[in-house]
XYZ file of N, CA, C and O in Angstrom:
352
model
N 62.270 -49.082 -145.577
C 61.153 -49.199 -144.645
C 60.091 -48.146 -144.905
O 60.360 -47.042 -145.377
N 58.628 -48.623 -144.506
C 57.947 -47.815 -145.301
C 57.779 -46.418 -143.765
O 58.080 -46.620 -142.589
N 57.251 -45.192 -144.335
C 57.351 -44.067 -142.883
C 56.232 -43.919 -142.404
O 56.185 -43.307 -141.337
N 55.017 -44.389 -142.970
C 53.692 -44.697 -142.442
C 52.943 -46.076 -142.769
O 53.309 -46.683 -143.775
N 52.197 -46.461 -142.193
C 51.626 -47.638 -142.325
C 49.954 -47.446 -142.250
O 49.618 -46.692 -141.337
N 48.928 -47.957 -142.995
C 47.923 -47.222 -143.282
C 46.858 -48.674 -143.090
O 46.867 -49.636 -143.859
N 46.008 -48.528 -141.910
C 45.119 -49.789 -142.127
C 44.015 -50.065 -143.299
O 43.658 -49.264 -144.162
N 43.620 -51.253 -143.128
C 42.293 -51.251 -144.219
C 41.086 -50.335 -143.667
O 40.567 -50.633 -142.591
N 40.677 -49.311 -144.346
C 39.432 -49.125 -144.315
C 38.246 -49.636 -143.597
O 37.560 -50.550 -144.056
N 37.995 -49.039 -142.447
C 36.437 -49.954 -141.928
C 35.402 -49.002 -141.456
O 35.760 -47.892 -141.060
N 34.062 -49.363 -141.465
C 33.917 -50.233 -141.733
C 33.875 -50.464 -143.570
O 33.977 -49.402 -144.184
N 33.779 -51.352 -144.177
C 34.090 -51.450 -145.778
C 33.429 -52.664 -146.281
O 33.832 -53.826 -146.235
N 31.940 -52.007 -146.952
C 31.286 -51.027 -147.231
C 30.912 -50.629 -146.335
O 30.559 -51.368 -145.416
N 30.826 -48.808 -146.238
C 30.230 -48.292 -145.297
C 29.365 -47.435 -145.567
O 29.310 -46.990 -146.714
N 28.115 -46.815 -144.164
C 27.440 -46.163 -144.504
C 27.637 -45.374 -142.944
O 27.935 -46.105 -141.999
N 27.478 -43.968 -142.713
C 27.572 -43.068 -143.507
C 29.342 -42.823 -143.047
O 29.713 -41.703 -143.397
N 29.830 -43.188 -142.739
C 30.917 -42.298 -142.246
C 32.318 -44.164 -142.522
O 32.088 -45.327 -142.193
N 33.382 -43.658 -143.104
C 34.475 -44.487 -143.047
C 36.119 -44.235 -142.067
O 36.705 -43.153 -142.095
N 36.373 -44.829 -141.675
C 37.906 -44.184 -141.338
C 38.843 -45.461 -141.750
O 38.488 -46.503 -142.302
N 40.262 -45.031 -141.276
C 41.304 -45.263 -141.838
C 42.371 -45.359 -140.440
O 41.935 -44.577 -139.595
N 43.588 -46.051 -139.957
C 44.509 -45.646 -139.010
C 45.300 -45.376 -139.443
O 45.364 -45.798 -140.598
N 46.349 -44.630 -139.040
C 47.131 -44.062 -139.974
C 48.344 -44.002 -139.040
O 48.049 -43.158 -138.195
N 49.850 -44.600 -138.721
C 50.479 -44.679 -137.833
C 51.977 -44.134 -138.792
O 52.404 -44.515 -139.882
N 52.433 -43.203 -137.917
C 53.597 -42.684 -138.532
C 54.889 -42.597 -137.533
O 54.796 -42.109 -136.407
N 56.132 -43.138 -138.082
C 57.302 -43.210 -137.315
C 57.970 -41.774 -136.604
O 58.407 -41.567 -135.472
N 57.812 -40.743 -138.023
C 58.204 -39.613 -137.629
C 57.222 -38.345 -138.279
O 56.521 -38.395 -139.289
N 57.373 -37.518 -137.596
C 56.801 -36.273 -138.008
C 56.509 -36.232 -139.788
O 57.464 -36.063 -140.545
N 55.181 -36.395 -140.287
C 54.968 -36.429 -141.675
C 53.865 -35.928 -142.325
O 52.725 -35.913 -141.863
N 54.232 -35.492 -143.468
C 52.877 -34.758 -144.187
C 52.689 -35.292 -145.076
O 53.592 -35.556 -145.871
N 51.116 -35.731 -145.299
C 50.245 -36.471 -146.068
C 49.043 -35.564 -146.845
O 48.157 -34.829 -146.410
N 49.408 -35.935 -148.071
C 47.915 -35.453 -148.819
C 47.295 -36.927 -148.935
O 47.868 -38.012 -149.023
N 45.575 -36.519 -148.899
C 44.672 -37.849 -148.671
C 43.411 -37.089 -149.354
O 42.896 -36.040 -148.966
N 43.072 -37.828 -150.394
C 42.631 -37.451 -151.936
C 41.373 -38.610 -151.947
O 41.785 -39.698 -152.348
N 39.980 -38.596 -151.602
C 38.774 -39.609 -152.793
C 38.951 -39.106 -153.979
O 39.222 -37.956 -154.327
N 38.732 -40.310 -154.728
C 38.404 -40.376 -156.001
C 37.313 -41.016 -156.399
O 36.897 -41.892 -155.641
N 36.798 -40.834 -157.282
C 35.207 -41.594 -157.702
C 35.723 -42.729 -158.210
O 36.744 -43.012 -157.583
N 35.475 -43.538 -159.092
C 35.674 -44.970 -160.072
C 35.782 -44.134 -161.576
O 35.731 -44.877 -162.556
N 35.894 -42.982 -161.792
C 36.244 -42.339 -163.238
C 37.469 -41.570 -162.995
O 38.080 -40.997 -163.897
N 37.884 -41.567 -161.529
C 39.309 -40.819 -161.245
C 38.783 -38.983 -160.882
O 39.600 -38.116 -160.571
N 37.677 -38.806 -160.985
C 37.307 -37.349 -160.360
C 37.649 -37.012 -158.980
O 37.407 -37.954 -158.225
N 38.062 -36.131 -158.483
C 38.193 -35.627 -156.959
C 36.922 -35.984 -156.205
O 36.068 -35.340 -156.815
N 36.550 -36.383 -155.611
C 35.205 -35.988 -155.167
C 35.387 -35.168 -153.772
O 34.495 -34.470 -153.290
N 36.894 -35.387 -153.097
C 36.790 -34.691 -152.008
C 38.671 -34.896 -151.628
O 39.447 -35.807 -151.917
N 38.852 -33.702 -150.935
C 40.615 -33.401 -150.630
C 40.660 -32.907 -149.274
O 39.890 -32.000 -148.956
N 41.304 -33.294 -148.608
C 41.187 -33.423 -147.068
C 42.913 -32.306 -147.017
O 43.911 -32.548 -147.696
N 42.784 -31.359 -146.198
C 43.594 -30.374 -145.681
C 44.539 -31.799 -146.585
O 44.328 -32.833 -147.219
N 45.960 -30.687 -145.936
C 47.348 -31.316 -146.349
C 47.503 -31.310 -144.450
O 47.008 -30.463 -143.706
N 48.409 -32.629 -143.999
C 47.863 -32.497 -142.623
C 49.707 -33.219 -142.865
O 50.161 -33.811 -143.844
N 50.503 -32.791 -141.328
C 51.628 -32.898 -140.761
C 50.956 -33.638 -139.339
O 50.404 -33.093 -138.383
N 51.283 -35.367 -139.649
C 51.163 -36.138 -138.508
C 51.515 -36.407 -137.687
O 51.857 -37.590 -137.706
N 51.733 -35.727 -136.428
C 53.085 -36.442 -135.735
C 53.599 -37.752 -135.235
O 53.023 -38.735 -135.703
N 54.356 -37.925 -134.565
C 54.777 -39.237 -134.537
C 53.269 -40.260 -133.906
O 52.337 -39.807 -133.241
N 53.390 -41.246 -134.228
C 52.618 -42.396 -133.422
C 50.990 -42.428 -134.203
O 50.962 -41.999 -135.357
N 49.888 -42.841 -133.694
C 49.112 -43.086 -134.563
C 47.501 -42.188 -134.726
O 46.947 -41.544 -133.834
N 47.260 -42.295 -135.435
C 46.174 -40.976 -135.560
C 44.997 -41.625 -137.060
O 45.478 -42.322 -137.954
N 43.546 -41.234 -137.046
C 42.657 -41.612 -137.479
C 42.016 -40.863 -138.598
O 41.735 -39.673 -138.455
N 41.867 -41.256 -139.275
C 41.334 -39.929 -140.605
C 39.806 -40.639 -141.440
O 39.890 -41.631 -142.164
N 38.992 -40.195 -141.272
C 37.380 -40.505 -141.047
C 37.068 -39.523 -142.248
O 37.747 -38.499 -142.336
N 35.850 -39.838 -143.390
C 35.639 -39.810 -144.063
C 33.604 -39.705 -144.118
O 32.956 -40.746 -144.231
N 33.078 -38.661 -144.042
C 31.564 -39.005 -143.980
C 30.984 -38.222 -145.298
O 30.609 -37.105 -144.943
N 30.869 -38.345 -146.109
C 30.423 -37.845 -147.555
C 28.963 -37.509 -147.385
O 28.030 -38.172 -146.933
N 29.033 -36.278 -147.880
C 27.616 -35.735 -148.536
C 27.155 -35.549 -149.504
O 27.898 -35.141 -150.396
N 25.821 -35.740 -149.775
C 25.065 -35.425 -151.227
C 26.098 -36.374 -152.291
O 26.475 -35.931 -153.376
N 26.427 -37.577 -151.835
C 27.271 -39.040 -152.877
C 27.057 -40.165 -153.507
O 27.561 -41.166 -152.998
N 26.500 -40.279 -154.395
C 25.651 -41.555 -154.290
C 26.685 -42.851 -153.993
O 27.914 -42.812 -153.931
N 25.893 -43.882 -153.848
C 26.464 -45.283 -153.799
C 27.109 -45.726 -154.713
O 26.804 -45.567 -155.895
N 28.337 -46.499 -154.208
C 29.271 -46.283 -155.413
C 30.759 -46.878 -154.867
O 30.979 -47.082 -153.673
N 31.833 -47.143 -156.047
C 32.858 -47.282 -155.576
C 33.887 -46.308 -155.746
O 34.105 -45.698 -156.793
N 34.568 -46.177 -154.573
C 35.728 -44.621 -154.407
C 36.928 -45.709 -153.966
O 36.967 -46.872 -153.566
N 37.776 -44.762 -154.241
C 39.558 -44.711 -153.558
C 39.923 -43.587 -152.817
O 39.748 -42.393 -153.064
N 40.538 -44.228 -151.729
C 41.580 -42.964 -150.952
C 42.686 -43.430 -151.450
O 43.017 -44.614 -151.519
N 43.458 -42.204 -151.916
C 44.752 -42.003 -152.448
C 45.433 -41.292 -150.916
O 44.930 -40.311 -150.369
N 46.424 -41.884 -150.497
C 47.076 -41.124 -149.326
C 48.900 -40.878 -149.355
O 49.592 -41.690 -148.741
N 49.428 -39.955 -149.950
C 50.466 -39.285 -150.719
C 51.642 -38.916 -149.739
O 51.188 -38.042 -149.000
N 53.195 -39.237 -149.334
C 53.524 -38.679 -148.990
C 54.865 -38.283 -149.929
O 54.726 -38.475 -151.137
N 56.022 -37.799 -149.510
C 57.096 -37.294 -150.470
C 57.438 -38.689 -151.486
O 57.751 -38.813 -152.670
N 57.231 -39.510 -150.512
C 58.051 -40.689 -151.153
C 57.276 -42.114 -151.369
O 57.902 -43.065 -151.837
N 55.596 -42.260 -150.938
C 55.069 -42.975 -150.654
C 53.672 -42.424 -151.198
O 53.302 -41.266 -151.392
N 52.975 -43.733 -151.390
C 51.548 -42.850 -152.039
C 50.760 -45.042 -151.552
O 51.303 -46.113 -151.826
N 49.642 -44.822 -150.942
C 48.631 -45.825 -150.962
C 47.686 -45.309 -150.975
O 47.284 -44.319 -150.364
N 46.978 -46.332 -152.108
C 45.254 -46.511 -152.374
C 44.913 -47.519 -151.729
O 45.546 -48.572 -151.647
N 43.543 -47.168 -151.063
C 42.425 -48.214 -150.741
C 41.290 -48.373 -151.208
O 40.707 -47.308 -151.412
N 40.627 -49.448 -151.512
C 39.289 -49.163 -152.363
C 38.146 -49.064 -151.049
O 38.374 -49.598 -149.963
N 37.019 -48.370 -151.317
C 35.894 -47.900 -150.761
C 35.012 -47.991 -151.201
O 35.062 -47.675 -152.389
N 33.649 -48.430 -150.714
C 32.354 -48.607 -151.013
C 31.602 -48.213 -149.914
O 31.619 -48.421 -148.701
N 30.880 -47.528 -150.778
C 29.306 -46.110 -150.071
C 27.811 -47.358 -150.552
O 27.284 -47.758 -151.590
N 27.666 -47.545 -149.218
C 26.090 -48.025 -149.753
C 25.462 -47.516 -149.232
O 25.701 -47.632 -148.030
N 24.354 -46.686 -149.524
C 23.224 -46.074 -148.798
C 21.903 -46.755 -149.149
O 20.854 -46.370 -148.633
């Protein structure tokens, strides 16, 4: 069974700001990583310990052009990508 469950991205494409739901069974720590479309960092969000039940992780980029990104969202045993699009 998976230990978090991670919605689609909305709004998608977005401008300026994206989020994500992020619902976890038990106490868990997630790294949550953009990437550009060449695989560069463009941005790394704390290492964050979720606690149980569900919680929101929002995304508003600066100085980025338009473009397509991924959130990579990592845990010990689990890792999902979502694709993202910035239109300004």
């Amino acid at each position: 069974p998976s230990s978090f469950i991670v919605s689609n991205p909305y709004p998608n494409p977005f401008n300026p700001t994206v989020s994500v739901d992020i619902s976890v069974d038990s106490p868990l720590s997630v790294d949550a990583t953009i990437f550009d479309a060449r695989g560069k960092i463009v941005h790394s969000f704390d290492k964050t310990i979720f606690s149980t039940g569900s919680h929101t992780l929002s995304w508003t980029p600066l100085d980025i052009l338009s473009g397509i990104y991924f959130l990579r969202l990592s845990t010990a045993s689990e890792t999902v990508t979502h694709k993202l699009v910035l239109l300004k």
